[in-house]
Amino acid sequence: MTDHESLFRSIMQQCCAELFAAYGIDIVRVPPAHNEAGLESLSCGIIGFTGERARGALVLAATEGVLKASQPVEGSPRAWLAELANQLLGRVKNRFVEHGLELRGSTPVALQGRHLRVVCESETCPSIFSARSGWMLAWMDLELDDDFVLERTQATQPMAEGDFVLF
Amino acid sequence: MNKTILIVDDSKPIRQQVSAALGEAGFQVLEAEDGAEGAQMIDDCSIDMVICDISMPRMGGIEMVERVRSNLKHLSLPIIMLTTEGSPSVIKRARELGAKGWIVKPFKPDQLVAVVRKLTARVA
């Protein structure tokens, strides 16, 4: 894994924890072997993204218990997961900007599967988290231009999640 | 009479959360799934304030604000953006077009109600 990939992966993991904390769910990252028995039914929210120097997709998957526990109002868990994937990408985008990478997200979609198994092949291994109410996984398929150089920009910082301003 | 608030967002959970928060606070809430439907409802219904996402199919939030502001009848209609987008350049663009505020998701229900009360009181 390159320095870029390692950094962006760690940003995504931090953003995951912050996102779920905002909805009252504490999650803890666990090694892949911990969760193999817990994925009989799993929903996946998927959102694609593009930028001048990057492209890819972000996947957020969760068991039903985590979705229900995090939902502020009753409704479709699948639609909620798509919204969570959208909000996760929003957080990731806002952090990546500080490193010279601007992304635009597409419309999220959600899929549901049964008896899914996580395949870990070194760099493509998803980050796996445990919560009191179940499991969740996140991974980002990020393709960077070959000449992409990591930089710390002095650009104006984006507004933080949960902030508001009146003009 | 209760103020009528329009929430424009392609995410049903967000529309439900906004409707629940504002409904409990005594507002009447209408929903639209994208900017095109939102702009049409603003023309057709009596709306006191609009809460709008940025990234939506068919017509996004920035385009909707531009279209709504091009109608002199809606020049003073308060519109705030509720979005995951925090980029200063996009916020600046929305402000220039006439958006009155910006909230980065996830929102706090109490905060949203306070903002809506403040902006609807201005036009009372």
GROMACS .gro file of C-alpha atoms in nm:
model
  291
    1MET     CA    1   0.000   0.000   0.000
    2THR     CA    2   0.141   0.343  -0.094
    3ASP     CA    3   0.163   0.636   0.147
    4HIS     CA    4  -0.132   0.798  -0.031
    5GLU     CA    5  -0.350   0.491  -0.001
    6SER     CA    6  -0.257   0.440   0.360
    7LEU     CA    7  -0.338   0.801   0.448
    8PHE     CA    8  -0.669   0.805   0.263
    9ARG     CA    9  -0.768   0.473   0.415
   10SER     CA   10  -0.699   0.602   0.764
   11ILE     CA   11  -0.902   0.918   0.689
   12MET     CA   12  -1.192   0.703   0.574
   13GLN     CA   13  -1.176   0.493   0.892
   14GLN     CA   14  -1.179   0.805   1.107
   15CYS     CA   15  -1.470   0.949   0.908
   16CYS     CA   16  -1.665   0.624   0.961
   17ALA     CA   17  -1.623   0.645   1.336
   18GLU     CA   18  -1.725   1.013   1.337
   19LEU     CA   19  -2.029   0.952   1.117
   20PHE     CA   20  -2.169   0.674   1.334
   21ALA     CA   21  -2.087   0.864   1.652
   22ALA     CA   22  -2.300   1.149   1.516
   23TYR     CA   23  -2.592   0.905   1.515
   24GLY     CA   24  -2.517   0.770   1.862
   25ILE     CA   25  -2.331   0.452   1.761
   26ASP     CA   26  -1.982   0.378   1.891
   27ILE     CA   27  -1.786   0.158   1.655
   28VAL     CA   28  -1.450  -0.011   1.704
   29ARG     CA   29  -1.226  -0.137   1.425
   30VAL     CA   30  -1.154  -0.509   1.443
   31PRO     CA   31  -0.934  -0.749   1.246
   32PRO     CA   32  -1.112  -0.922   0.954
   33ALA     CA   33  -1.122  -1.265   1.119
   34HIS     CA   34  -1.357  -1.134   1.389
   35ASN     CA   35  -1.663  -1.089   1.177
   36GLU     CA   36  -1.692  -1.382   0.940
   37ALA     CA   37  -1.980  -1.538   1.131
   38GLY     CA   38  -2.179  -1.217   1.148
   39LEU     CA   39  -2.256  -1.138   0.788
   40GLU     CA   40  -2.554  -1.357   0.705
   41SER     CA   41  -2.753  -1.058   0.595
   42LEU     CA   42  -2.577  -0.745   0.486
   43SER     CA   43  -2.685  -0.428   0.309
   44CYS     CA   44  -2.439  -0.225   0.105
   45GLY     CA   45  -2.456   0.144   0.020
   46ILE     CA   46  -2.242   0.232  -0.279
   47ILE     CA   47  -2.147   0.574  -0.408
   48GLY     CA   48  -1.917   0.653  -0.697
   49PHE     CA   49  -1.693   0.958  -0.719
   50THR     CA   50  -1.473   1.137  -0.966
   51GLY     CA   51  -1.220   1.417  -0.956
   52GLU     CA   52  -0.953   1.566  -1.176
   53ARG     CA   53  -0.692   1.327  -1.042
   54ALA     CA   54  -0.892   1.044  -0.891
   55ARG     CA   55  -1.192   0.821  -0.941
   56GLY     CA   56  -1.351   0.525  -0.768
   57ALA     CA   57  -1.627   0.415  -0.536
   58LEU     CA   58  -1.694   0.400  -0.167
   59VAL     CA   59  -1.886   0.110  -0.016
   60LEU     CA   60  -2.045   0.110   0.326
   61ALA     CA   61  -2.201  -0.217   0.443
   62ALA     CA   62  -2.383  -0.288   0.765
   63THR     CA   63  -2.593  -0.549   0.937
   64GLU     CA   64  -2.956  -0.471   1.008
   65GLY     CA   65  -2.901  -0.407   1.379
   66VAL     CA   66  -2.652  -0.126   1.317
   67LEU     CA   67  -2.879   0.035   1.061
   68LYS     CA   68  -3.184   0.027   1.284
   69ALA     CA   69  -2.991   0.157   1.584
   70SER     CA   70  -2.851   0.450   1.387
   71GLN     CA   71  -3.176   0.559   1.218
   72PRO     CA   72  -3.309   0.884   1.366
   73VAL     CA   73  -3.661   0.815   1.235
   74GLU     CA   74  -3.829   0.495   1.121
   75GLY     CA   75  -3.806   0.415   0.753
   76SER     CA   76  -3.639   0.195   0.494
   77PRO     CA   77  -3.302   0.068   0.624
   78ARG     CA   78  -3.178   0.044   0.263
   79ALA     CA   79  -3.257   0.407   0.190
   80TRP     CA   80  -3.093   0.502   0.519
   81LEU     CA   81  -2.778   0.311   0.428
   82ALA     CA   82  -2.759   0.492   0.093
   83GLU     CA   83  -2.783   0.821   0.284
   84LEU     CA   84  -2.511   0.709   0.526
   85ALA     CA   85  -2.285   0.625   0.229
   86ASN     CA   86  -2.356   0.973   0.092
   87GLN     CA   87  -2.271   1.136   0.424
   88LEU     CA   88  -1.956   0.924   0.461
   89LEU     CA   89  -1.833   1.034   0.121
   90GLY     CA   90  -1.915   1.394   0.216
   91ARG     CA   91  -1.689   1.368   0.521
   92VAL     CA   92  -1.412   1.194   0.326
   93LYS     CA   93  -1.431   1.457   0.049
   94ASN     CA   94  -1.399   1.739   0.300
   95ARG     CA   95  -1.084   1.579   0.452
   96PHE     CA   96  -0.926   1.492   0.117
   97VAL     CA   97  -0.943   1.856   0.008
   98GLU     CA   98  -0.682   1.933   0.274
   99HIS     CA   99  -0.449   1.696   0.088
  100GLY     CA  100  -0.502   1.841  -0.257
  101LEU     CA  101  -0.765   1.594  -0.374
  102GLU     CA  102  -1.107   1.723  -0.478
  103LEU     CA  103  -1.387   1.475  -0.545
  104ARG     CA  104  -1.746   1.492  -0.667
  105GLY     CA  105  -1.991   1.224  -0.561
  106SER     CA  106  -2.267   1.057  -0.761
  107THR     CA  107  -2.608   0.945  -0.638
  108PRO     CA  108  -2.578   0.659  -0.385
  109VAL     CA  109  -2.749   0.322  -0.430
  110ALA     CA  110  -2.814   0.038  -0.186
  111LEU     CA  111  -2.803  -0.337  -0.239
  112GLN     CA  112  -2.885  -0.625  -0.011
  113GLY     CA  113  -2.720  -0.967   0.000
  114ARG     CA  114  -2.729  -1.280   0.209
  115HIS     CA  115  -2.444  -1.507   0.314
  116LEU     CA  116  -2.188  -1.256   0.198
  117ARG     CA  117  -1.827  -1.323   0.281
  118VAL     CA  118  -1.558  -1.062   0.313
  119VAL     CA  119  -1.258  -1.136   0.096
  120CYS     CA  120  -0.937  -0.982   0.219
  121GLU     CA  121  -0.664  -0.957  -0.037
  122SER     CA  122  -0.408  -0.726   0.116
  123GLU     CA  123  -0.480  -0.376  -0.017
  124THR     CA  124  -0.844  -0.436  -0.106
  125CYS     CA  125  -0.941  -0.557   0.240
  126PRO     CA  126  -1.232  -0.354   0.380
  127SER     CA  127  -1.210  -0.190   0.719
  128ILE     CA  128  -1.433  -0.381   0.957
  129PHE     CA  129  -1.599  -0.231   1.262
  130SER     CA  130  -1.789  -0.378   1.549
  131ALA     CA  131  -2.076  -0.203   1.726
  132ARG     CA  132  -2.298  -0.315   2.011
  133SER     CA  133  -2.581  -0.367   1.760
  134GLY     CA  134  -2.385  -0.552   1.488
  135TRP     CA  135  -2.115  -0.508   1.226
  136MET     CA  136  -2.025  -0.264   0.958
  137LEU     CA  137  -1.763  -0.250   0.686
  138ALA     CA  138  -1.625   0.027   0.472
  139TRP     CA  139  -1.390   0.028   0.183
  140MET     CA  140  -1.287   0.269  -0.083
  141ASP     CA  141  -1.171   0.176  -0.427
  142LEU     CA  142  -0.958   0.481  -0.505
  143GLU     CA  143  -0.768   0.513  -0.828
  144LEU     CA  144  -0.520   0.801  -0.835
  145ASP     CA  145  -0.334   0.940  -1.134
  146ASP     CA  146   0.021   0.803  -1.154
  147ASP     CA  147   0.168   1.149  -1.108
  148PHE     CA  148  -0.050   1.238  -0.810
  149VAL     CA  149   0.156   1.402  -0.538
  150LEU     CA  150   0.032   1.426  -0.183
  151GLU     CA  151   0.030   1.784  -0.062
  152ARG     CA  152  -0.097   1.980   0.233
  153THR     CA  153  -0.294   2.269   0.084
  154GLN     CA  154  -0.350   2.610   0.233
  155ALA     CA  155  -0.696   2.628   0.078
  156THR     CA  156  -0.984   2.758   0.289
  157GLN     CA  157  -1.110   2.476   0.507
  158PRO     CA  158  -1.451   2.329   0.423
  159MET     CA  159  -1.739   2.372   0.666
  160ALA     CA  160  -1.748   2.090   0.919
  161GLU     CA  161  -2.031   1.840   0.947
  162GLY     CA  162  -2.313   1.964   1.168
  163ASP     CA  163  -2.208   2.330   1.127
  164PHE     CA  164  -2.443   2.593   0.996
  165VAL     CA  165  -2.418   2.950   0.882
  166LEU     CA  166  -2.678   3.211   0.794
  167PHE     CA  167  -2.591   3.470   0.527
  168MET     CA  168  -5.166   2.984   1.051
  169ASN     CA  169  -4.877   2.738   1.034
  170LYS     CA  170  -4.585   2.824   0.809
  171THR     CA  171  -4.526   2.589   0.519
  172ILE     CA  172  -4.174   2.460   0.463
  173LEU     CA  173  -4.062   2.273   0.151
  174ILE     CA  174  -3.784   2.015   0.186
  175VAL     CA  175  -3.615   1.928  -0.145
  176ASP     CA  176  -3.391   1.621  -0.120
  177ASP     CA  177  -3.360   1.298  -0.318
  178SER     CA  178  -3.294   1.110   0.008
  179LYS     CA  179  -3.618   0.989   0.161
  180PRO     CA  180  -3.463   0.944   0.509
  181ILE     CA  181  -3.354   1.309   0.511
  182ARG     CA  182  -3.701   1.425   0.400
  183GLN     CA  183  -3.850   1.212   0.679
  184GLN     CA  184  -3.609   1.350   0.941
  185VAL     CA  185  -3.674   1.709   0.839
  186SER     CA  186  -4.052   1.651   0.828
  187ALA     CA  187  -4.045   1.492   1.173
  188ALA     CA  188  -3.838   1.772   1.328
  189LEU     CA  189  -4.037   2.057   1.175
  190GLY     CA  190  -4.374   1.882   1.210
  191GLU     CA  191  -4.317   1.845   1.585
  192ALA     CA  192  -4.235   2.216   1.600
  193GLY     CA  193  -4.570   2.303   1.441
  194PHE     CA  194  -4.468   2.364   1.080
  195GLN     CA  195  -4.646   2.220   0.780
  196VAL     CA  196  -4.394   2.037   0.562
  197LEU     CA  197  -4.411   1.958   0.190
  198GLU     CA  198  -4.159   1.732   0.015
  199ALA     CA  199  -3.996   1.728  -0.329
  200GLU     CA  200  -3.750   1.469  -0.459
  201ASP     CA  201  -3.535   1.693  -0.677
  202GLY     CA  202  -3.483   2.051  -0.786
  203ALA     CA  203  -3.721   2.032  -1.080
  204GLU     CA  204  -4.009   1.911  -0.862
  205GLY     CA  205  -3.912   2.164  -0.594
  206ALA     CA  206  -3.912   2.458  -0.836
  207GLN     CA  207  -4.253   2.351  -0.967
  208MET     CA  208  -4.396   2.328  -0.615
  209ILE     CA  209  -4.260   2.673  -0.530
  210ASP     CA  210  -4.449   2.809  -0.830
  211ASP     CA  211  -4.768   2.617  -0.755
  212CYS     CA  212  -4.798   2.621  -0.374
  213SER     CA  213  -4.779   2.883  -0.103
  214ILE     CA  214  -4.437   2.818   0.052
  215ASP     CA  215  -4.280   3.020   0.334
  216MET     CA  216  -3.930   2.871   0.325
  217VAL     CA  217  -3.727   2.610   0.135
  218ILE     CA  218  -3.463   2.364   0.261
  219CYS     CA  219  -3.269   2.218  -0.029
  220ASP     CA  220  -2.998   1.957  -0.097
  221ILE     CA  221  -2.722   2.029  -0.350
  222SER     CA  222  -2.659   1.705  -0.535
  223MET     CA  223  -2.981   1.559  -0.680
  224PRO     CA  224  -3.088   1.392  -1.004
  225ARG     CA  225  -3.266   1.592  -1.281
  226MET     CA  226  -3.199   1.932  -1.120
  227GLY     CA  227  -2.952   2.002  -0.839
  228GLY     CA  228  -2.991   2.257  -0.561
  229ILE     CA  229  -2.773   2.532  -0.709
  230GLU     CA  230  -2.966   2.522  -1.037
  231MET     CA  231  -3.294   2.524  -0.847
  232VAL     CA  232  -3.197   2.834  -0.646
  233GLU     CA  233  -3.094   3.007  -0.969
  234ARG     CA  234  -3.425   2.921  -1.133
  235VAL     CA  235  -3.635   3.024  -0.832
  236ARG     CA  236  -3.452   3.357  -0.795
  237SER     CA  237  -3.508   3.436  -1.163
  238ASN     CA  238  -3.878   3.473  -1.079
  239LEU     CA  239  -3.934   3.816  -0.917
  240LYS     CA  240  -4.224   3.670  -0.720
  241HIS     CA  241  -3.980   3.453  -0.522
  242LEU     CA  242  -3.699   3.702  -0.461
  243SER     CA  243  -3.758   3.714  -0.085
  244LEU     CA  244  -3.836   3.346  -0.032
  245PRO     CA  245  -3.581   3.214   0.223
  246ILE     CA  246  -3.383   2.917   0.090
  247ILE     CA  247  -3.122   2.732   0.294
  248MET     CA  248  -2.903   2.448   0.174
  249LEU     CA  249  -2.883   2.119   0.370
  250THR     CA  250  -2.605   1.909   0.223
  251THR     CA  251  -2.290   1.704   0.280
  252GLU     CA  252  -2.103   1.960   0.069
  253GLY     CA  253  -1.877   2.192   0.268
  254SER     CA  254  -1.665   2.338  -0.011
  255PRO     CA  255  -1.622   2.716   0.028
  256SER     CA  256  -1.648   2.770  -0.349
  257VAL     CA  257  -1.987   2.597  -0.370
  258ILE     CA  258  -2.112   2.783  -0.061
  259LYS     CA  259  -2.002   3.113  -0.214
  260ARG     CA  260  -2.184   3.033  -0.539
  261ALA     CA  261  -2.508   2.949  -0.355
  262ARG     CA  262  -2.481   3.266  -0.150
  263GLU     CA  263  -2.430   3.479  -0.461
  264LEU     CA  264  -2.742   3.322  -0.612
  265GLY     CA  265  -2.949   3.411  -0.307
  266ALA     CA  266  -2.933   3.120  -0.063
  267LYS     CA  267  -2.982   3.247   0.294
  268GLY     CA  268  -2.795   2.978   0.486
  269TRP     CA  269  -2.599   2.655   0.481
  270ILE     CA  270  -2.614   2.345   0.701
  271VAL     CA  271  -2.371   2.055   0.660
  272LYS     CA  272  -2.533   1.715   0.726
  273PRO     CA  273  -2.594   1.558   0.967
  274PHE     CA  274  -2.822   1.825   1.108
  275LYS     CA  275  -2.936   1.868   1.465
  276PRO     CA  276  -3.318   1.885   1.477
  277ASP     CA  277  -3.323   2.165   1.739
  278GLN     CA  278  -3.077   2.369   1.536
  279LEU     CA  279  -3.283   2.326   1.219
  280VAL     CA  280  -3.603   2.431   1.394
  281ALA     CA  281  -3.428   2.741   1.533
  282VAL     CA  282  -3.299   2.838   1.188
  283VAL     CA  283  -3.642   2.788   1.030
  284ARG     CA  284  -3.811   2.992   1.304
  285LYS     CA  285  -3.563   3.274   1.257
  286LEU     CA  286  -3.593   3.289   0.879
  287THR     CA  287  -3.971   3.254   0.865
  288ALA     CA  288  -4.006   3.526   1.129
  289ARG     CA  289  -3.806   3.764   0.907
  290VAL     CA  290  -4.066   3.737   0.631
  291ALA     CA  291  -4.372   3.735   0.861
   0.00000   0.00000   0.00000
